[in-house]
Short mmCIF file of C-alpha atoms in Angstrom, two decimals:
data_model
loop_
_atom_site.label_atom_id
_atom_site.label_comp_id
_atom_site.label_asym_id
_atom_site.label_seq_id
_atom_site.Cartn_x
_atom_site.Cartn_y
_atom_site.Cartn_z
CA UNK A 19 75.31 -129.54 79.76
CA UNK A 20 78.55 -129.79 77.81
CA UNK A 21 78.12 -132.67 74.74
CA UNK A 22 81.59 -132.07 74.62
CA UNK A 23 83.04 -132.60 78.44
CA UNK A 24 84.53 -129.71 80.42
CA UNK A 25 83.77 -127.40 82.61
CA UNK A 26 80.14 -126.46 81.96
CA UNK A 27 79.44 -123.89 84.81
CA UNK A 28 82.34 -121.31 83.04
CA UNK A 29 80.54 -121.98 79.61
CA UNK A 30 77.74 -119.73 78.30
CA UNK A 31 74.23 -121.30 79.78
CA UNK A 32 72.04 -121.61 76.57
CA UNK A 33 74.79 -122.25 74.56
CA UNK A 34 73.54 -124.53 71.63
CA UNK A 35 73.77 -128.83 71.86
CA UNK A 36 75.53 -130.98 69.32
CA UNK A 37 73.58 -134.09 68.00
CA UNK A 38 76.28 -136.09 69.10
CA UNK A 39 75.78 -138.03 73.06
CA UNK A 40 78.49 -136.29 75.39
CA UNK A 41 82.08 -137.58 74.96
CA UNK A 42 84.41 -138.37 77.98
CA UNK A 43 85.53 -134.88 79.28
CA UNK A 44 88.65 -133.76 77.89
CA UNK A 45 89.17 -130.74 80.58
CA UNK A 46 89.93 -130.36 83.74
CA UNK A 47 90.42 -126.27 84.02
CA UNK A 48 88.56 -126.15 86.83
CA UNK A 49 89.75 -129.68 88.91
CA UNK A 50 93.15 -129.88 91.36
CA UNK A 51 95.77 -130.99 88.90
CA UNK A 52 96.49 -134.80 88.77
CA UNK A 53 92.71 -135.26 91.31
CA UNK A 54 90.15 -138.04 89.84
CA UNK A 55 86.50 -136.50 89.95
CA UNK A 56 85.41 -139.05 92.52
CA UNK A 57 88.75 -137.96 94.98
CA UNK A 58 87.78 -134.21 95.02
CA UNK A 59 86.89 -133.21 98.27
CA UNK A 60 83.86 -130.84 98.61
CA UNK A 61 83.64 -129.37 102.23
CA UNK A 62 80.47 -127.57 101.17
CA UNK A 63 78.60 -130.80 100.31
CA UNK A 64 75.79 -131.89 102.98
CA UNK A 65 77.13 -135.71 103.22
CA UNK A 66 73.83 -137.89 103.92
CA UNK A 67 73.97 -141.13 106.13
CA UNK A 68 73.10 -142.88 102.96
CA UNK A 69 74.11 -143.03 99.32
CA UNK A 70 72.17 -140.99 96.85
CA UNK A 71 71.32 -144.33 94.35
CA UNK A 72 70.01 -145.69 97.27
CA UNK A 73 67.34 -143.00 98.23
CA UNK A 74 64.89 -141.79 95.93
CA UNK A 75 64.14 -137.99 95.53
CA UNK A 76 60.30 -138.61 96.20
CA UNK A 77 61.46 -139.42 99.55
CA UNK A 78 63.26 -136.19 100.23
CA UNK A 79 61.96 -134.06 102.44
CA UNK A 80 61.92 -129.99 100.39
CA UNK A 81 64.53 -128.31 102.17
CA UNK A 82 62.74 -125.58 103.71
CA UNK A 83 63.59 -123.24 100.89
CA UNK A 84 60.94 -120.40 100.53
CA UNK A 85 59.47 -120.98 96.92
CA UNK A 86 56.47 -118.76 97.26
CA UNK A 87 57.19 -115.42 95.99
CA UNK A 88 57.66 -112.40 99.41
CA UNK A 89 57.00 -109.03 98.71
CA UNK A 90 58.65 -108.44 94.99
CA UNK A 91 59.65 -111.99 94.64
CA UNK A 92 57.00 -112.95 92.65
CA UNK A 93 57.19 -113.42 88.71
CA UNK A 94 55.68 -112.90 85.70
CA UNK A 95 53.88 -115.61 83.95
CA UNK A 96 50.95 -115.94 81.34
CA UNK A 97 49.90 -113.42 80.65
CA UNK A 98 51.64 -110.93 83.15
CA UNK A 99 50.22 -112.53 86.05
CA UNK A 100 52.35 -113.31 89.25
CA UNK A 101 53.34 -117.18 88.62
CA UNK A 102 52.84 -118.52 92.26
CA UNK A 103 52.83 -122.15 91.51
CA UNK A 104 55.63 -124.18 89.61
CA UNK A 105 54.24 -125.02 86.25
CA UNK A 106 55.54 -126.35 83.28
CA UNK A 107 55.64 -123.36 80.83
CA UNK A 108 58.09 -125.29 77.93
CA UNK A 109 59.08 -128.15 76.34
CA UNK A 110 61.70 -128.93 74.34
CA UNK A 111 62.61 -132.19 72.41
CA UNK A 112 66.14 -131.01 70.95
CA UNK A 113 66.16 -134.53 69.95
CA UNK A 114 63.98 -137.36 70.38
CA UNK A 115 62.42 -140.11 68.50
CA UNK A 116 61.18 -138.03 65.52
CA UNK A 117 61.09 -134.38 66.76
CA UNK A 118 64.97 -132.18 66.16
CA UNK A 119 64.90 -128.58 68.03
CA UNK A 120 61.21 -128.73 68.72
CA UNK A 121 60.46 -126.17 71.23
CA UNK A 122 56.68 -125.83 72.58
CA UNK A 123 55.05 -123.21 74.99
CA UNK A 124 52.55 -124.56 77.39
CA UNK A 125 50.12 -122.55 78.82
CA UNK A 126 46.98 -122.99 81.04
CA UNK A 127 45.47 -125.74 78.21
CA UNK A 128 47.71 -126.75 75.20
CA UNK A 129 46.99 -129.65 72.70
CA UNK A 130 49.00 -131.20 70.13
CA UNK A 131 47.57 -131.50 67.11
CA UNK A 132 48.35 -132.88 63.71
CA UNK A 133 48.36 -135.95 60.92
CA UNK A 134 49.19 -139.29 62.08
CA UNK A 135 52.87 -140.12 62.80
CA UNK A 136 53.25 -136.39 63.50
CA UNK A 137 54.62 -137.31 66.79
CA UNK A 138 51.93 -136.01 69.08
CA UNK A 139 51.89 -138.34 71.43
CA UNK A 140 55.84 -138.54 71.20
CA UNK A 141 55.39 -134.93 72.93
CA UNK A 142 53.43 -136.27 75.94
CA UNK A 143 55.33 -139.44 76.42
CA UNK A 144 58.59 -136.33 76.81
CA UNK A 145 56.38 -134.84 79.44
CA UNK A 146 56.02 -138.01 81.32
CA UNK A 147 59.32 -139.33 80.62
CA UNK A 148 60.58 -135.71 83.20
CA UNK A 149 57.75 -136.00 85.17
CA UNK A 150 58.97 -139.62 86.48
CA UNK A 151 62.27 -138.26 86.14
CA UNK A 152 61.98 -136.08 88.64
CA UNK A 153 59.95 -137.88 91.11
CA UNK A 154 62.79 -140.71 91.47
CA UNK A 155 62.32 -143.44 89.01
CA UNK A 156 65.32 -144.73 87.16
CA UNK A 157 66.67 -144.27 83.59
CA UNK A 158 65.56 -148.39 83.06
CA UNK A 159 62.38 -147.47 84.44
CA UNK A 160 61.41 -144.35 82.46
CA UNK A 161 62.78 -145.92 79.19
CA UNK A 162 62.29 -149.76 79.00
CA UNK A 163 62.65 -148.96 75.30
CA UNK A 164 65.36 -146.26 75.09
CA UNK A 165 66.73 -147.30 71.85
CA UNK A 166 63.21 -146.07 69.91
CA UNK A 167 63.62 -142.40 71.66
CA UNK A 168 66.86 -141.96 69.38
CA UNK A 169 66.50 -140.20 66.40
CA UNK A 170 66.71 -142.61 63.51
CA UNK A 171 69.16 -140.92 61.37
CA UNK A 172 71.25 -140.04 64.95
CA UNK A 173 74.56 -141.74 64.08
CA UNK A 174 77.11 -143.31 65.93
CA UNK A 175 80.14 -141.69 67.16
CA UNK A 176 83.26 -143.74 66.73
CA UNK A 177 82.91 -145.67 70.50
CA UNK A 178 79.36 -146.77 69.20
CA UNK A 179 77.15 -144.91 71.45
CA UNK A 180 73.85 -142.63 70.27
CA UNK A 181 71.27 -141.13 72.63
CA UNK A 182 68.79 -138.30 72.52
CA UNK A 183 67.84 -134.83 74.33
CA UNK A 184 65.01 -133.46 75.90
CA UNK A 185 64.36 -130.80 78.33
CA UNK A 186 61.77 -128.17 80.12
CA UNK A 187 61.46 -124.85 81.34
CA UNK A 188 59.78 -124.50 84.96
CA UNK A 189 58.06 -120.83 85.42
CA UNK A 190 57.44 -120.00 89.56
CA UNK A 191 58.57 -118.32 92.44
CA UNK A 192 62.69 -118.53 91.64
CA UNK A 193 62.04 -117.52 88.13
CA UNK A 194 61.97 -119.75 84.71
CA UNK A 195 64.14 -122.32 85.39
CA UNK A 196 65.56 -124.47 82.85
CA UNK A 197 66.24 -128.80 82.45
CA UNK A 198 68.27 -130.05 79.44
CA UNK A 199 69.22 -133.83 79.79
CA UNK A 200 71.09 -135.54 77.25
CA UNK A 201 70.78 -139.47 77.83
CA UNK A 202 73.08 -142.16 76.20
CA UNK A 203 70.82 -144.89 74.68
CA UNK A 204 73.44 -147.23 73.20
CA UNK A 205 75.60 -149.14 74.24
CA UNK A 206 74.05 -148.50 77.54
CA UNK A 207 71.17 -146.63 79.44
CA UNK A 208 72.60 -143.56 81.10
CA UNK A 209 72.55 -140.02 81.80
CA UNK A 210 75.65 -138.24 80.39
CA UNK A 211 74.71 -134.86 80.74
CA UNK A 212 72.74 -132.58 82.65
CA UNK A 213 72.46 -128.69 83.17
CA UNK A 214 70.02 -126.59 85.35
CA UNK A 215 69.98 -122.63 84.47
CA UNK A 216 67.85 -120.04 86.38
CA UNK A 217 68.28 -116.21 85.94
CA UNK A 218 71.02 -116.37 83.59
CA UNK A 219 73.23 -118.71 85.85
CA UNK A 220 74.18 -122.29 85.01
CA UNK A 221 73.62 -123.67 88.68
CA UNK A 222 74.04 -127.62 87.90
CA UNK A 223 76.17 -129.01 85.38
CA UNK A 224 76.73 -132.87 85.23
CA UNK A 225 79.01 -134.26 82.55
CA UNK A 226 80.24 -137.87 81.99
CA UNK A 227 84.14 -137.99 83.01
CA UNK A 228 84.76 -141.59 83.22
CA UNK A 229 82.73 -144.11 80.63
CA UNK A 230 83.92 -147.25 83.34
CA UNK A 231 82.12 -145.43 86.30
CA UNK A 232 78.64 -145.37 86.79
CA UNK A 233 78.59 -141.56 87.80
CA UNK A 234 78.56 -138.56 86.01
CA UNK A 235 80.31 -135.39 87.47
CA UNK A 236 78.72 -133.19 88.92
CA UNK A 237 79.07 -129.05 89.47
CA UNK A 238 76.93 -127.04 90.62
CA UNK A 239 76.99 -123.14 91.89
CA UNK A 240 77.91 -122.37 95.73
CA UNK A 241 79.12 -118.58 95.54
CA UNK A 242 81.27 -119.18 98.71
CA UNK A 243 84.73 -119.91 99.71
CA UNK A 244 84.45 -121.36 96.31
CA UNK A 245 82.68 -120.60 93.19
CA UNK A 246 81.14 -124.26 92.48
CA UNK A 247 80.83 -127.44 94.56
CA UNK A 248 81.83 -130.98 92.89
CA UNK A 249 80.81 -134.47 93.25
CA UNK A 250 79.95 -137.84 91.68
CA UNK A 251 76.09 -138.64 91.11
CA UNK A 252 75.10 -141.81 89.81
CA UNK A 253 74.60 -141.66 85.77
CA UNK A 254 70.83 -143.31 86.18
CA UNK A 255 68.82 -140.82 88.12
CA UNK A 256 68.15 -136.85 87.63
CA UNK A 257 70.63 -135.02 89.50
CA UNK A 258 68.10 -131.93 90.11
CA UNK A 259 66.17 -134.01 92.30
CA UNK A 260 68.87 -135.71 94.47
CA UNK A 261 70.63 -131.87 94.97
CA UNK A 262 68.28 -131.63 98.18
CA UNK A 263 70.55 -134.43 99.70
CA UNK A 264 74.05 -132.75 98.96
CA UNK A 265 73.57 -128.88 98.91
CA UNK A 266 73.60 -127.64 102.57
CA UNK A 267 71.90 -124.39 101.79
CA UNK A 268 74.83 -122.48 104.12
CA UNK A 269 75.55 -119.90 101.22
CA UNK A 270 73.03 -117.79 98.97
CA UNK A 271 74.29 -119.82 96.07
CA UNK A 272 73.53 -123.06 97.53
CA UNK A 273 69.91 -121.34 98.56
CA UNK A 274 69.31 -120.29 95.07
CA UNK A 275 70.17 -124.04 93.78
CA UNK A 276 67.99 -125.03 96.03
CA UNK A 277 64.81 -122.96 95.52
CA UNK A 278 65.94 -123.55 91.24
CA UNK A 279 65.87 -127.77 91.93
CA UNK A 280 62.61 -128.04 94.38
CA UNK A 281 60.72 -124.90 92.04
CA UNK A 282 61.55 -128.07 89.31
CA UNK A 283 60.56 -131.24 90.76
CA UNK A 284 57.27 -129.71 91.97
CA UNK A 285 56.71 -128.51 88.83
CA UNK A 286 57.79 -131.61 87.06
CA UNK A 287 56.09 -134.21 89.68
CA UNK A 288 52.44 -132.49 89.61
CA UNK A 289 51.35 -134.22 86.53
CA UNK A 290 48.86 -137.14 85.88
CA UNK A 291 48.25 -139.23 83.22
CA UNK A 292 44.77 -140.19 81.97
CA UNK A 293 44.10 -142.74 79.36
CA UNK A 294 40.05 -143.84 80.53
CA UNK A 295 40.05 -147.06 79.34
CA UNK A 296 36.02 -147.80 78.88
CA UNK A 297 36.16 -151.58 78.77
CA UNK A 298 37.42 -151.54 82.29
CA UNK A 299 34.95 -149.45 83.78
CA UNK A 300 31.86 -150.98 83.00
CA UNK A 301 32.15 -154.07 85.76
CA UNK A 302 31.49 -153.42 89.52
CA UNK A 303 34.39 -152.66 91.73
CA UNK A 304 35.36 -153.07 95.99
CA UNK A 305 35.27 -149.57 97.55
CA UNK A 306 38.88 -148.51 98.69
CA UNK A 307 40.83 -145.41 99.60
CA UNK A 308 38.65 -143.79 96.18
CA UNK A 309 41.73 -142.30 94.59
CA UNK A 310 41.53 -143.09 90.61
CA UNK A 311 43.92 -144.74 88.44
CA UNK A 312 45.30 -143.96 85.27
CA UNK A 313 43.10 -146.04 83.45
CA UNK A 314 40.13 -144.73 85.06
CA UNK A 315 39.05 -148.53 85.43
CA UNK A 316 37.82 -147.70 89.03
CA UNK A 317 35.68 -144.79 88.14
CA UNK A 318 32.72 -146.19 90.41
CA UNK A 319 35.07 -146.56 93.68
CA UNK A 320 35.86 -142.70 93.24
CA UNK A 321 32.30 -141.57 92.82
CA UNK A 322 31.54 -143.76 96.05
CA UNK A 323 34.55 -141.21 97.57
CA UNK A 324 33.07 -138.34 95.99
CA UNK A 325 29.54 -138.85 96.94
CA UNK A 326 30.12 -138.06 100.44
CA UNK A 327 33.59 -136.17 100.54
CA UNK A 328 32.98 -133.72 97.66
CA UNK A 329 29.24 -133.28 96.82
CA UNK A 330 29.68 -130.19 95.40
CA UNK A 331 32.14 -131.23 92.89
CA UNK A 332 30.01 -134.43 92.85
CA UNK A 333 27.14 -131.91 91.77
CA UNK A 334 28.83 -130.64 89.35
CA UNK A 335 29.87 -133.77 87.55
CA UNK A 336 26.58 -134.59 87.35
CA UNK A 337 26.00 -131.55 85.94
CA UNK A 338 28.42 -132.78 83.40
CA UNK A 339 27.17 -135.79 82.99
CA UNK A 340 23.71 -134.34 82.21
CA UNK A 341 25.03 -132.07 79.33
CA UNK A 342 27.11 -135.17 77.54
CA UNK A 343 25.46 -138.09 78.04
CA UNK A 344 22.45 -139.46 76.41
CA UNK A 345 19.05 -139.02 77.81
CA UNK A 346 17.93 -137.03 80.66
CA UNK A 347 20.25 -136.88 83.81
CA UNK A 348 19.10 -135.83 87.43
CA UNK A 349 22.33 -136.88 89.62
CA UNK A 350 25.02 -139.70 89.50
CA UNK A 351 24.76 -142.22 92.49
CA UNK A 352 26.32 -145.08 94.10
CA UNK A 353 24.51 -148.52 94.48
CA UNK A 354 25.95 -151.05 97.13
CA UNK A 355 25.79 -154.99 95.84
CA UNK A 356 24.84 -157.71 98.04
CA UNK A 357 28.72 -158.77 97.33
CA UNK A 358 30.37 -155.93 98.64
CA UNK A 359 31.35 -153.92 95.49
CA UNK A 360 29.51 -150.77 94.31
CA UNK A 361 28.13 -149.83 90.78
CA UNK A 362 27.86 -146.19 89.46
CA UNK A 363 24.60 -145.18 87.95
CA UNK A 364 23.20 -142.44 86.04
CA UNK A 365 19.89 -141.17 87.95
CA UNK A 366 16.87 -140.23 85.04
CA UNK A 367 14.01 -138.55 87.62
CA UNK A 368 11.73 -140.83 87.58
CA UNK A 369 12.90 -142.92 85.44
CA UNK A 370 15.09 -146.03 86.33
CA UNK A 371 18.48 -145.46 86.78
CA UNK A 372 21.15 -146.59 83.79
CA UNK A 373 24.40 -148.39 85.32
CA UNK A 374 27.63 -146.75 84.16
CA UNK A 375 28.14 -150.43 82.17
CA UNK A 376 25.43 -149.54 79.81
CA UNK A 377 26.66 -146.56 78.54
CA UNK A 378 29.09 -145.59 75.06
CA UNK A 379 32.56 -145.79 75.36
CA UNK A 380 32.35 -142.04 74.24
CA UNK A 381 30.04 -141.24 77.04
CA UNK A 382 32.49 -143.21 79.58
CA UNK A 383 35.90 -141.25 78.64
CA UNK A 384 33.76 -138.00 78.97
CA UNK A 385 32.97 -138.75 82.68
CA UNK A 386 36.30 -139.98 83.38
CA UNK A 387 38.05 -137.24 82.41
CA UNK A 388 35.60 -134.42 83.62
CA UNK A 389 35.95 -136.12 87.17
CA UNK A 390 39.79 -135.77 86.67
CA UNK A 391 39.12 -131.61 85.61
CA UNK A 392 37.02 -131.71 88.80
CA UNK A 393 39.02 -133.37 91.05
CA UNK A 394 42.81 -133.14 92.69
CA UNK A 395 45.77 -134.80 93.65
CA UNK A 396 44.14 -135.99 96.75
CA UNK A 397 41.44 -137.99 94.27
CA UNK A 398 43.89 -138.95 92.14
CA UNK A 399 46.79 -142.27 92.22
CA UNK A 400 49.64 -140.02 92.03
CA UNK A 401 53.04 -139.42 93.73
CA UNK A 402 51.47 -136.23 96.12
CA UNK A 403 53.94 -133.56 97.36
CA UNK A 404 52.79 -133.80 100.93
CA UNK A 405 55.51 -131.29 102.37
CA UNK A 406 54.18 -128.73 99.94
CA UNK A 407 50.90 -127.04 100.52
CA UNK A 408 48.54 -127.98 98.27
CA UNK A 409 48.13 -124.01 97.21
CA UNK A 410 51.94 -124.00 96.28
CA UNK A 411 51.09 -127.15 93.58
CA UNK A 412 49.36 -127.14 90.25
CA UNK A 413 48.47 -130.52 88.74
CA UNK A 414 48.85 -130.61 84.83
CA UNK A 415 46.62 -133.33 83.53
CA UNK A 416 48.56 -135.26 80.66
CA UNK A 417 45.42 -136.57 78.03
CA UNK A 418 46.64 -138.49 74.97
CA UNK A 419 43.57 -138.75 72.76
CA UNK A 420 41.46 -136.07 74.61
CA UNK A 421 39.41 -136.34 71.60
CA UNK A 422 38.90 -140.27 71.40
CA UNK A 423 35.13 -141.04 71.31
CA UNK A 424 33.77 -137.89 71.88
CA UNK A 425 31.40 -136.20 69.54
CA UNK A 426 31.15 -132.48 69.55
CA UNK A 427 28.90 -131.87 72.08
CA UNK A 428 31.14 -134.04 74.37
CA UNK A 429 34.32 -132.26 73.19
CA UNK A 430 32.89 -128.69 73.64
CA UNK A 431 31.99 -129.20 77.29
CA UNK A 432 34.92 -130.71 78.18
CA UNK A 433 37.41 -128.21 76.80
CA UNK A 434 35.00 -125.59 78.41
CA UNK A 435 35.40 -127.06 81.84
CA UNK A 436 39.05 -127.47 81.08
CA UNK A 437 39.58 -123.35 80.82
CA UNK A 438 37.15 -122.64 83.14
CA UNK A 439 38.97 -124.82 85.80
CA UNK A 440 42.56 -123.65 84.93
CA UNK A 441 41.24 -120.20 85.05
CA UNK A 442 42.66 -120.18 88.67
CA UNK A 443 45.76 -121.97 88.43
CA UNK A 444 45.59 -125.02 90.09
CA UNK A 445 44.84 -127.52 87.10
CA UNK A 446 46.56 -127.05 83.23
CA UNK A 447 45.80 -129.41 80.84
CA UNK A 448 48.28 -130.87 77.83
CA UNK A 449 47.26 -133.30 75.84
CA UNK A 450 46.46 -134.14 72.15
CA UNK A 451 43.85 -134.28 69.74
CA UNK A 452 42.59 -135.32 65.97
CA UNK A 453 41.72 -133.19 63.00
CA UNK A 454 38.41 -132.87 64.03
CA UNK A 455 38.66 -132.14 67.66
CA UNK A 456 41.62 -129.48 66.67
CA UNK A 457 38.99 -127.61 64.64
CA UNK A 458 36.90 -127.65 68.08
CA UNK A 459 39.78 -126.79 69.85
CA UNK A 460 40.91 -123.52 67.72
CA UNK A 461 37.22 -122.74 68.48
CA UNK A 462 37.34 -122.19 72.30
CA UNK A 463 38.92 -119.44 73.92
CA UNK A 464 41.59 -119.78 75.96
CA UNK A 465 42.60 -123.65 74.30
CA UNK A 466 46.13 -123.28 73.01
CA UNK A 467 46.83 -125.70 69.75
CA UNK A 468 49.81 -126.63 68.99
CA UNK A 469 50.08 -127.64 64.92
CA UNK A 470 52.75 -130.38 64.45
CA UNK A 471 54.12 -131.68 61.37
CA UNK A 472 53.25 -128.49 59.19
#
């Protein structure tokens, strides 16, 4: 990504970003003299039957690309181990709301800690922000509110506009691979620059060429009859995702675009968000398809799933449930009401059973988010990757306030689960915490903290 305009593919791939939002491109070294970007032709560019803004890259089938490592294709992540899922290994807010040039690590289970208006949960809402990104929503969708993710001493340049930066490194198969976006805030929403690097290669550059069009222009690496491959992409959606649709995957460039961009998305597009919200899980609920929302509101539905299509991971959240909620704890059930919902109950032996209603808010955010730990995509209301086996995908559970209600006992056992369960790969956790529950946290092996704002 060139803040500057150009030609970024010739230009050196990490090479550092100005605080200023991308200017109109004043270069054209490597475009047909006197040829608009939009009147290029690009022979090597898969043409789809429909326009790119008007298909969303969730809906795009993976090309086929081979993004589990062969024999010597793996890589190295944490640790030294072979990295055989796409996870999100870094994060990087070059510029956004209050964080300049912050760059994070993320391994199996990271938290954010510091004082208030440190910008911890700034960090997560970055996370999120790529994560829809990259699973096809919109600029106006992912930023309602784009004008408080600028920095506030980010001026203006002299046509009035300001924006901010953020970006992510992707560890797997094809190698770290590297998103920086710059986005243009004011005077309106829209992505001016982009640039994805694997392996020392810039393999997509986007850079805004015309301020009247609603495109950005787009290169990105083809190693064939020619060197890069051109075209428009619309200025409101991630251009990483939509490469699927133009690169034909005829050359070994295009290929390793292609394993670089889907290596991304999956890694981007396996997260979840949890924020339990307590007062919402206390009332009875209608059984459905059992998969639970963000809010955790209906926790009962999913143990009604769980019951019967998981008992052993049922089993164990009662095993949960025994070590951090009050009172003895033999099993969770399920209790079917006359009107056709179900209620969640804590079984006591032989005592009589407490409804999920009764119990602490505390006690309620510790079972929702040890059934998220215990669970997977297929329990959870997220965008699944169904043309990727569920072995090639690692879901990274996104907790703001992992901390929020929970005394220590509560705390220990659930950052305990959370290593022992990301221990194998398939679930990381990020997420952020207090004072107190940092000082837990720095406690328990294998919990990376993160210290903002010192």
């Amino acid at each position: 990504m060139d803040p500057t305009g150009g030609s970024t593919l010739a230009r050196t791939p990490h090479a550092p970003l100005s605080d200023a939002v991308p200017s109109q491109a004043r270069s054209s070294e490597t475009r047909p003299s006197g040829a608009r970007p939009s009147e290029v032709r690009t022979p090597e560019v898969r043409t789809p039957d429909v326009r790119p803004s008007e298909v969303r890259p969730s809906e795009v089938r993976p090309s086929g690309v081979r993004l589990s490592g062969g024999r010597g294709g793996g890589v190295r992540g944490e640790g030294g181990r072979a990295c055989a899922r796409p996870v999100v290994t870094e994060l990087r807010l070059s510029a956004f709301a209050g964080h300049r040039g912050a760059v994070h690590a993320l391994g199996p289970v990271t938290l954010f800690a510091g004082p208030s208006g440190s910008g911890k949960s700034t960090m997560l809402r970055a996370y999120e922000a790529l994560a829809r990104l990259g699973a096809g929503d919109s600029l106006d969708e992912v930023f309602p509110d784009a004008v408080d993710c600028v920095p506030e001493r980010a001026r203006p340049d002299a046509q009035g506009r300001r924006g901010f930066r953020i970006g992510c490194t992707v560890d797997g198969p094809a190698g770290p691979v590297r998103l920086d976006l710059a986005v243009q805030a004011e005077p309106r929403l829209r992505i001016v620059g982009e640039r994805l690097t694997g392996r020392g290669r810039t393999l997509l550059a986007t850079a805004l060429r015309d301020p009247s069009r609603s495109t950005v222009q787009a290169e990105w690496h083809t190693a064939g009859a020619t060197p890069v491959t051109r075209a428009p992409l619309p200025d409101d959606l991630l251009g990483t995702a939509l490469l699927p649709l133009r690169v034909a995957g005829k050359t070994p460039g295009q290929l390793e675009v292609l394993a670089a961009a889907e290596q991304l998305v999956i890694g981007l597009r396996s997260a979840f968000p949890c924020d339990p919200r307590p007062s919402g899980m206390r009332s009875s609920v209608l059984p459905g398809e059992g998969r639970l929302r963000r809010d955790c509101a209906n926790l009962a539905e999913v143990l009604h799933r769980t019951h019967t299509d998981c008992p052993r991971r049922h089993h164990r959240l009662a095993a949960m449930a025994g070590a951090g909620c009050a009172g003895p704890v033999t099993g969770l059930g399920v209790r079917e009401l006359a009107d056709g919902t179900v209620r969640a109950v804590l079984e006591r032996g032989g005592r009589s059973a407490t409804p999920l209603g009764r119990l602490a808010d505390g006690e309620l955010r510790y079972l929702a988010l040890a059934l998220t730990l215990l669970t997977g995509p297929g329990v959870l209301a997220m965008d699944r990757i169904a043309e990727v086996p569920d072995a090639m995908q690692s879901l990274t559970l996104l907790a703001d306030g992992l901390d929020r209600g929970l005394d220590g006992r509560q705390l220990r056992e659930l950052l305990g689960l959370a290593v022992a369960i990301s221990a194998d790969g398939h679930i990381r956790v990020a997420g952020t915490v207090g004072e107190r529950g940092a000082g837990e946290a720095r406690r328990t092996s294998g919990v990376t903290v993160v210290d903002l704002g010192v």
